[in-house]
mmCIF file of C-alpha atoms in Angstrom:
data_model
loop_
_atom_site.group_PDB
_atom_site.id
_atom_site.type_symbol
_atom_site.label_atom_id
_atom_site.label_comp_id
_atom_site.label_asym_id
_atom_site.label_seq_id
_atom_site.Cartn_x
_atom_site.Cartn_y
_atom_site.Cartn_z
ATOM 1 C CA UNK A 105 -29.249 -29.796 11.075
ATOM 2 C CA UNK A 106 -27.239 -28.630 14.099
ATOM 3 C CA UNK A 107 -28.072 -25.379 15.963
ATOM 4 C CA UNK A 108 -24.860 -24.040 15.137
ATOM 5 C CA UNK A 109 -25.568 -24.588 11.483
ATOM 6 C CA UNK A 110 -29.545 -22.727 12.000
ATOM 7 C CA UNK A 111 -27.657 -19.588 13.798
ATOM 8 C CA UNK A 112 -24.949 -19.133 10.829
ATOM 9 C CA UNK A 113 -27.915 -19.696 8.331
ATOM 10 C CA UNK A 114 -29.507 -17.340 9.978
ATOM 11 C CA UNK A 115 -26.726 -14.928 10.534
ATOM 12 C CA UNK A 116 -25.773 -15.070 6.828
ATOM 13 C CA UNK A 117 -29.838 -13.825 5.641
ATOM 14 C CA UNK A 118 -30.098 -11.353 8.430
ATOM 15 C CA UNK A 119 -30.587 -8.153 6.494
ATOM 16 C CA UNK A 120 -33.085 -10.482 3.828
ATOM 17 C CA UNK A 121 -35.037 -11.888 6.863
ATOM 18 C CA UNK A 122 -35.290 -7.924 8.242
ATOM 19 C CA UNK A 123 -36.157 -6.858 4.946
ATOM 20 C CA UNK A 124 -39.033 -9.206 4.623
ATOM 21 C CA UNK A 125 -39.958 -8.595 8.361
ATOM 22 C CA UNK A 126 -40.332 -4.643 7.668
ATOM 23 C CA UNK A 127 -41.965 -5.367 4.498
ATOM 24 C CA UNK A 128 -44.845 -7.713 6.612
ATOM 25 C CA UNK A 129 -45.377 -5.026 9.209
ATOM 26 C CA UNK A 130 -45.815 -2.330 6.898
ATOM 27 C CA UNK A 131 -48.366 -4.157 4.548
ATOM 28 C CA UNK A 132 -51.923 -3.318 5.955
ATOM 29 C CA UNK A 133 -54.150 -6.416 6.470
ATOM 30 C CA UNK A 134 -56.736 -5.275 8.841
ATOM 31 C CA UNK A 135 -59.362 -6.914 8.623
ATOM 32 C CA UNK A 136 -62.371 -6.292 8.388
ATOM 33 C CA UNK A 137 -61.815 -5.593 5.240
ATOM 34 C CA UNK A 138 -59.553 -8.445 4.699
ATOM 35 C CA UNK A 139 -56.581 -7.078 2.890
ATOM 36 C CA UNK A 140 -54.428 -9.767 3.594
ATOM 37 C CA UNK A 141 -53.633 -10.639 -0.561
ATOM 38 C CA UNK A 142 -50.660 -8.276 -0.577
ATOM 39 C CA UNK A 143 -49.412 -9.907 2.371
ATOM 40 C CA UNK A 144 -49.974 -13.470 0.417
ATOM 41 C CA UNK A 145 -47.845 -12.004 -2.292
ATOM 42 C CA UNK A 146 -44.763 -10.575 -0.016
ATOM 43 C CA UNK A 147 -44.407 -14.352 1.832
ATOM 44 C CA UNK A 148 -44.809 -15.521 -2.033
ATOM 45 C CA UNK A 149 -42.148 -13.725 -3.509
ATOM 46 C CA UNK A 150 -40.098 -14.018 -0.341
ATOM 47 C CA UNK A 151 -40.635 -18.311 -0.527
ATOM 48 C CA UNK A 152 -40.073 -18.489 -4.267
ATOM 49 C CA UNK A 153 -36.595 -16.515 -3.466
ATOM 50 C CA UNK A 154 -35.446 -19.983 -2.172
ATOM 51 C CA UNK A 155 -36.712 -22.060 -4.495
ATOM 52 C CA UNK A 156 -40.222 -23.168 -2.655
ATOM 53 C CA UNK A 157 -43.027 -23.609 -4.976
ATOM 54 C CA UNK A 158 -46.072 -21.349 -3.814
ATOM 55 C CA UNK A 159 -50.007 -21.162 -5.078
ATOM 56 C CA UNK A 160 -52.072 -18.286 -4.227
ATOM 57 C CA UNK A 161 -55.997 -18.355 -4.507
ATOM 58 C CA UNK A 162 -57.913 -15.306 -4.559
ATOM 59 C CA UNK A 163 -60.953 -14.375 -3.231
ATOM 60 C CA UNK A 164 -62.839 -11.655 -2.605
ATOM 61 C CA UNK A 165 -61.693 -8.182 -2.793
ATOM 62 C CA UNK A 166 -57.578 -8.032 -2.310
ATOM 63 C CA UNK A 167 -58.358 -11.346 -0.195
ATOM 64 C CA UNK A 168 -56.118 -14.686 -0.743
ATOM 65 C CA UNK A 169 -55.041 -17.652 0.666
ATOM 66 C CA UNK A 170 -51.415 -19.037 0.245
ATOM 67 C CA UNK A 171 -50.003 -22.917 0.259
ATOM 68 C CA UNK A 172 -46.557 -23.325 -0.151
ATOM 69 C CA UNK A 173 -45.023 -26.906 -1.065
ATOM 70 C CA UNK A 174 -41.373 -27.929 -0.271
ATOM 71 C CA UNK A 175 -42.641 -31.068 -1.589
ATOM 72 C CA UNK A 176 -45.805 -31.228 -3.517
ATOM 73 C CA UNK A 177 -45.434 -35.172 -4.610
ATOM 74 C CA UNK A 178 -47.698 -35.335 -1.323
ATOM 75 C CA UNK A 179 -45.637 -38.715 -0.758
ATOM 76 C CA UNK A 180 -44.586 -40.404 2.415
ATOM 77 C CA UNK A 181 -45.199 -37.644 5.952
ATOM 78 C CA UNK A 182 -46.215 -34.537 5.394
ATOM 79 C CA UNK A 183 -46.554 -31.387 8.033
ATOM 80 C CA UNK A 184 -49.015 -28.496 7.327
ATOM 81 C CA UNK A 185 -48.182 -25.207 9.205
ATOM 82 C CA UNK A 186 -51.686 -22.938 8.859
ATOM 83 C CA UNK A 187 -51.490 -19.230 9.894
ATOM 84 C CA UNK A 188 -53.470 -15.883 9.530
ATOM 85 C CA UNK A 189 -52.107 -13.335 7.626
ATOM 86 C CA UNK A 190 -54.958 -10.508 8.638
ATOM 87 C CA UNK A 191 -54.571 -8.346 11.636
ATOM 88 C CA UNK A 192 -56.989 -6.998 14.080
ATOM 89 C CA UNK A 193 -57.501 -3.211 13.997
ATOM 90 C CA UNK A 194 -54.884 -1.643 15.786
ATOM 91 C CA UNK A 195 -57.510 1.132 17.333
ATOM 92 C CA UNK A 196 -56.658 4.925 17.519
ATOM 93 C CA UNK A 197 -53.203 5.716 16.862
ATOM 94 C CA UNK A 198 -52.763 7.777 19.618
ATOM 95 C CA UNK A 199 -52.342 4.358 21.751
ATOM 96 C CA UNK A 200 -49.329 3.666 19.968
ATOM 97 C CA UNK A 201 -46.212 4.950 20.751
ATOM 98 C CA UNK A 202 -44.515 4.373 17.484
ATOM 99 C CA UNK A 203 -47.533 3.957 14.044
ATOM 100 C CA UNK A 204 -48.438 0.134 13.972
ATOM 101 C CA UNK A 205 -47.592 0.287 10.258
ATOM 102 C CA UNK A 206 -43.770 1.743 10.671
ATOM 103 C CA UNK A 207 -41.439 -1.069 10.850
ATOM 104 C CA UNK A 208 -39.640 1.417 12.623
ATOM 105 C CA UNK A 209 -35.950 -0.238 13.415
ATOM 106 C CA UNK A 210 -34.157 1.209 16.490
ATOM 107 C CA UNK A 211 -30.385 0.719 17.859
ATOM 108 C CA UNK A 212 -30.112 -1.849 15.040
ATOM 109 C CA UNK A 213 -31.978 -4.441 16.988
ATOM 110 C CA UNK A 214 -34.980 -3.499 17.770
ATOM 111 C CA UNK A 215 -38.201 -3.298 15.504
ATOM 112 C CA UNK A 216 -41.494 -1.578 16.378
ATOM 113 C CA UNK A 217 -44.790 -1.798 14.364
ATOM 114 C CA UNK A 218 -47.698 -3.849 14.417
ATOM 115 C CA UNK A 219 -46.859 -7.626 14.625
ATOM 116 C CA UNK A 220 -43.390 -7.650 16.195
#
């Protein structure tokens, strides 16, 4: 796949990818507690929107992990990509020039929130 082709691809989802961006920053994982299953089901519902096959396995209070498959015949190479989906706490809110939880978009470009 060419660069040129990745940029149009990417140019054509733009406002989905910035939908599911705001949607990420605004979901509350800090952890401690954990709170990170919402977040498992916003990548889920996001990944099944193109066709990827996704498991999630709770545990805990609103805990979860999430494995997603583009191909889950497990046959010739594989490639695992593992991430956190759990955020530090963001301490008092009066550090933070915009809320950590706003997604706040400005000039069209320019996103501000926990995350980005």
């Amino acid at each position: 796949m060419s660069e040129e082709l990745i940029l149009n691809k990417i140019e054509q989802g733009k406002e989905e990818y910035i939908e599911f961006l705001v949607k990420l920053v605004k979901s509350d994982s800090i952890n401690p507690p954990g709170n990170e299953k919402n977040v498992a089901l916003i990548i889920e519902e996001f990944l099944k929107g193109m066709g990827i096959k996704t498991d999630i396995f709770p545990f805990g209070n609103n805990r979860a992990n999430l494995i997603a498959y583009l191909n889950d015949s497990f046959e010739g190479r594989n490639l695992l990509f593992n991430g956190h989906m759990d955020t530090v706490p963001p301490g008092s809110e009066e550090d933070w020039k915009y809320p950590p939880l706003s997604a706040l978009i400005k000039r069209n470009k320019l996103m501000f929130g926990r995350g980005t």
